[in-house]
Coordinates of C-alpha atoms in Angstrom, one line a residue:
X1 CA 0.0 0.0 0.0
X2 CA 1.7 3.2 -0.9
X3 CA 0.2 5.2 2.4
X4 CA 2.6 2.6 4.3
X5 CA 5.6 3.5 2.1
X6 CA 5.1 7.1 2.2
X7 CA 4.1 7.2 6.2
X8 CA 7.5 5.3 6.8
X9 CA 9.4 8.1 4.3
X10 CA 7.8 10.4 7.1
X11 CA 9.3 8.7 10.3
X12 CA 6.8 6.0 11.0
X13 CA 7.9 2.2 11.6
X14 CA 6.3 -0.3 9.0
X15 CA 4.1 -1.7 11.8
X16 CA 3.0 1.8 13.0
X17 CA 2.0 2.9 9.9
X18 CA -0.1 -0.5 8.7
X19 CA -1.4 0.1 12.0
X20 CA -2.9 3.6 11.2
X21 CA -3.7 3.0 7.8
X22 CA -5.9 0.1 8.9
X23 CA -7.3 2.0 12.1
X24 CA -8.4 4.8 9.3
X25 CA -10.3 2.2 7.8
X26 CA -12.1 0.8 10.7
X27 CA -12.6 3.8 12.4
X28 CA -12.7 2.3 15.8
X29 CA -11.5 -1.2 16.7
X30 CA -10.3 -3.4 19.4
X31 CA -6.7 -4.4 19.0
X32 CA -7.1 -7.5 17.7
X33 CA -9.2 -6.6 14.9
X34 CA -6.7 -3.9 14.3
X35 CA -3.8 -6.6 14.3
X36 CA -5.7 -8.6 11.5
X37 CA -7.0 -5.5 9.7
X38 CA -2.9 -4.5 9.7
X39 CA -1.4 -8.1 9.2
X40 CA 0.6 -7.2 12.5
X41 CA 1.6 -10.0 14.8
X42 CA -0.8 -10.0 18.3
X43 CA 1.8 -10.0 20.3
X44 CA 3.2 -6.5 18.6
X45 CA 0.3 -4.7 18.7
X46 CA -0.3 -3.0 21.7
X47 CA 3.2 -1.5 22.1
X48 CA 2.9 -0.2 18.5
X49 CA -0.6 1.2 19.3
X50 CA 0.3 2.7 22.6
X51 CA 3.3 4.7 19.7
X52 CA 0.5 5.6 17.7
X53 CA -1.0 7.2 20.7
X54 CA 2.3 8.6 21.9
X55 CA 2.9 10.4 18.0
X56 CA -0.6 12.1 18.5
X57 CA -2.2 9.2 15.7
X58 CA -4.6 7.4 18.1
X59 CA -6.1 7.3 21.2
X60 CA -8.3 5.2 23.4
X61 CA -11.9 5.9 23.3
X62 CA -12.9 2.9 25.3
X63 CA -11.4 0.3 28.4
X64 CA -14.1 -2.6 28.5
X65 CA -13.1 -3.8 25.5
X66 CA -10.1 -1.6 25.4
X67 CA -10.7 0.5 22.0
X68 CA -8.7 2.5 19.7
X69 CA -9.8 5.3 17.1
X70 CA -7.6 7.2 14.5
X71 CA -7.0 10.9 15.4
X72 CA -6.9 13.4 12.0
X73 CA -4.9 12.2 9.2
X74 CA -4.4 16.1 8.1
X75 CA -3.9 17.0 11.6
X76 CA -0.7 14.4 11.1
X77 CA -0.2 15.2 7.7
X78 CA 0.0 19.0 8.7
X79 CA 2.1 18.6 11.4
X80 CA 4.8 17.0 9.5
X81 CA 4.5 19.7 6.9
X82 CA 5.5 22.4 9.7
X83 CA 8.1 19.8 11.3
X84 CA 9.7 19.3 8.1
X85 CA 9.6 23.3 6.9
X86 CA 11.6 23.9 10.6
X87 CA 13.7 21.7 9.1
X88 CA 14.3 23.1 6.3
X89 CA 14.8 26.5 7.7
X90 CA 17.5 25.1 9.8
X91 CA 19.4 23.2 7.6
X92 CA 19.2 26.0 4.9
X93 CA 21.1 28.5 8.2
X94 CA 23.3 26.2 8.8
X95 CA 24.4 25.5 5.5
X96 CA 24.6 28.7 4.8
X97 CA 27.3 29.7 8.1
X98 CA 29.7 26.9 6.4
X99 CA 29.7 28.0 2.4
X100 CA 28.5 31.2 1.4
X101 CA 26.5 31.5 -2.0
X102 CA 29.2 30.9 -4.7
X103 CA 30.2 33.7 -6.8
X104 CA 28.4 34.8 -9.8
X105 CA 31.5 34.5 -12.1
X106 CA 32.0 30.7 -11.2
X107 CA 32.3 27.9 -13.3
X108 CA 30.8 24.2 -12.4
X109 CA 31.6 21.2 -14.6
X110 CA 29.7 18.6 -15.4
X111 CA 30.2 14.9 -16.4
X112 CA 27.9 12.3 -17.3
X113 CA 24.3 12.3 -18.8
X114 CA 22.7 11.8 -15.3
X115 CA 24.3 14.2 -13.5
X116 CA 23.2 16.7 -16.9
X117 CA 19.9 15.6 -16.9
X118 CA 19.3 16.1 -13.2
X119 CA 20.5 19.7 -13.0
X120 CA 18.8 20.4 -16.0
X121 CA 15.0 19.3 -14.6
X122 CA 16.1 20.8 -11.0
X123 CA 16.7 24.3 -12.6
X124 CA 13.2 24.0 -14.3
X125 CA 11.3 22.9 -11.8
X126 CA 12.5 26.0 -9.9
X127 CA 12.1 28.3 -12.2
X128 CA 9.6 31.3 -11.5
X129 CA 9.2 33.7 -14.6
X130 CA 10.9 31.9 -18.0
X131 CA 13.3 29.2 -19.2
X132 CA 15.3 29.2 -22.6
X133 CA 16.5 26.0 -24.3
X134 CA 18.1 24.9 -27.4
X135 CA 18.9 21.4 -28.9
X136 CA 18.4 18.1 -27.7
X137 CA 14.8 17.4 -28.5
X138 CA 13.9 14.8 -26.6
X139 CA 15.5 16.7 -23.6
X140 CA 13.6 19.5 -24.3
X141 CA 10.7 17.7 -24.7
X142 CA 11.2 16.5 -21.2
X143 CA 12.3 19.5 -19.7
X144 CA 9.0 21.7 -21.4
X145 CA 6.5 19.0 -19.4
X146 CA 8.5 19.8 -16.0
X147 CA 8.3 23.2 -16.5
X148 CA 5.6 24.9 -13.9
X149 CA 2.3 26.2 -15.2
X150 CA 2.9 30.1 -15.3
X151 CA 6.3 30.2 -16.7
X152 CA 7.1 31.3 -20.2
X153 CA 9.2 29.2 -22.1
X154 CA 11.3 29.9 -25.2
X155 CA 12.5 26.9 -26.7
X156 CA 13.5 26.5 -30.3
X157 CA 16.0 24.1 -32.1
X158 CA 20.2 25.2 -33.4
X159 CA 20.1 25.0 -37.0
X160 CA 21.7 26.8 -39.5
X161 CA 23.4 28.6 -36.5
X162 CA 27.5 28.5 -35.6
X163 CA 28.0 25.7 -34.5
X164 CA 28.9 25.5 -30.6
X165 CA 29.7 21.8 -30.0
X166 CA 32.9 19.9 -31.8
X167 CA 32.6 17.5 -34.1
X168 CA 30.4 14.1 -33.0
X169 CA 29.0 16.0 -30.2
X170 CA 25.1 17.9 -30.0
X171 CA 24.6 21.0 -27.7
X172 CA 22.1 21.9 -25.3
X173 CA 21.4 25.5 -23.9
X174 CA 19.0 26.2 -20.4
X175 CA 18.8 29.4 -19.2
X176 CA 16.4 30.1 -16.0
X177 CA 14.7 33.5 -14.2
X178 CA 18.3 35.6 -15.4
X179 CA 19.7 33.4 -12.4
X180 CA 21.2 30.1 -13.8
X181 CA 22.6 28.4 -16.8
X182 CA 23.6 25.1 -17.9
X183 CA 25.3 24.5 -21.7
X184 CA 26.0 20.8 -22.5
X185 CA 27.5 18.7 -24.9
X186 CA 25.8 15.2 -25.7
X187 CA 27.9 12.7 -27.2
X188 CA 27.1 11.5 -30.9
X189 CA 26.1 7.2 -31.1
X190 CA 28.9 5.8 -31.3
X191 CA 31.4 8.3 -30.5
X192 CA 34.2 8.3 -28.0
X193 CA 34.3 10.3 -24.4
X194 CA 31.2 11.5 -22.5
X195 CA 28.9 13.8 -22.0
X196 CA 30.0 17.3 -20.7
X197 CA 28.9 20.8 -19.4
X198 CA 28.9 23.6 -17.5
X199 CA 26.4 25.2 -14.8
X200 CA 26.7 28.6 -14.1
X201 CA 25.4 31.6 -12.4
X202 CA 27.5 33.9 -14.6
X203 CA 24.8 36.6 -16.2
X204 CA 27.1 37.6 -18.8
X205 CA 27.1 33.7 -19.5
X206 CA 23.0 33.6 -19.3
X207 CA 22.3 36.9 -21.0
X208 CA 24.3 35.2 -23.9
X209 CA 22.4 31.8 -24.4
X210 CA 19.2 33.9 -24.3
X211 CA 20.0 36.1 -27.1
X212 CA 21.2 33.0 -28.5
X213 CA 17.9 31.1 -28.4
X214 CA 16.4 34.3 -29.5
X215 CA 18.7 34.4 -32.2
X216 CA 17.7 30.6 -33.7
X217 CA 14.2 31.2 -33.2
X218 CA 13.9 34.8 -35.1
X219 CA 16.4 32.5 -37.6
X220 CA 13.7 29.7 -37.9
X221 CA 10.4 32.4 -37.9
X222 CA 12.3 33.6 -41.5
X223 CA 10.3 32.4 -44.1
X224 CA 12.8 30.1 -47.0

């Protein structure tokens, strides 16, 4: 059951969260019913009740028979939302005490597909106003169905444009909010090495790959 899997991903024990899900679909229940229900061994299931009760997920609402009930599943869920913001904010301080924002003008490389491919949908899921990209169609084709409802995107193909990758080797151009940039070189079928790039926050660097998608699309608009 995926509730399970994503109630453990939120700090729960397997047995404590078959034991919710299953009291959210009784309602009410003795523990025995709620160890069937769950597929939890008896002798397990009042110490992982009595956690349930003790993480604010159940309580008793009877002694003779001794009774559990499910508290609010968004009660949990928004609880866990606030824990996990705190969180957030505190690893986002202290991260920020041991390496200050890098500098504009620095360079990152990049090697390997994956590790391309994974900066390239993180900067568009984050972006906030408008994304440019060039080449790599099936990429892009990727990238434009990440990219949140709201923001503009320019995306066009690099034909009949100087050529910015060597020989054997396809280009790809991201540019996000004026902020980031990413310009990568895909490796041709058959062809030796692998794929390279670099990320950047450089807005000399992004200024230029948006005037350069610019450029191919105003080329590609001219009627032949």
């Amino acid at each position: 059951m995926s509730a399970v899997i994503h109630l453990q991903a939120l700090g729960l024990t397997e047995y404590e969260a078959r034991a919710y899900t299953a009291l959210l679909a009784l309602g009410r229940a003795v523990p025995a019913r709620v160890a069937r229900q769950a597929g939890i061994p008896r002798p397990k299931i009042y110490e992982t009740l009595e956690r349930l009760e003790g993480r604010g997920l159940a309580a008793k609402v009877g002694q003779n028979p001794l009774e559990y009930a499910p508290l609010s599943a968004r009660e949990y869920l928004a609880r866990a939302r606030r824990s996990f913001d705190d969180r957030l904010g505190a690893l986002d301080r202290d991260l920020s005490r041991l390496a200050p924002d890098p500098a504009p003008e620095a360079v990152y490389h990049l090697y390997g597909e994956a590790a391309i491919r994974s900066l390239c949908e993180d900067l568009t899921l984050n972006a906030r106003q408008h994304i440019y990209m060039a080449g790599e169609p099936a990429l892009a084709d990727m990238l434009e169905r990440l990219t949140p409802r709201g923001v503009t995107l320019h995306r066009t193909h690099l034909t009949n444009l100087p050529a910015i990758a060597a020989h054997g080797q396809r280009a790809f151009l991201l540019a996000r909010d004026g902020e980031a940039a990413l310009i990568a070189h895909f490796i041709e079928e058959g062809g030796a090495g692998e794929a390279h790039g670099v990320h950047t926050h450089n807005p000399v660097i992004i200024h230029l790959i948006e005037g350069y998608v610019d450029l191919a699309s105003q080329h590609l608009a001219v009627p032949r």
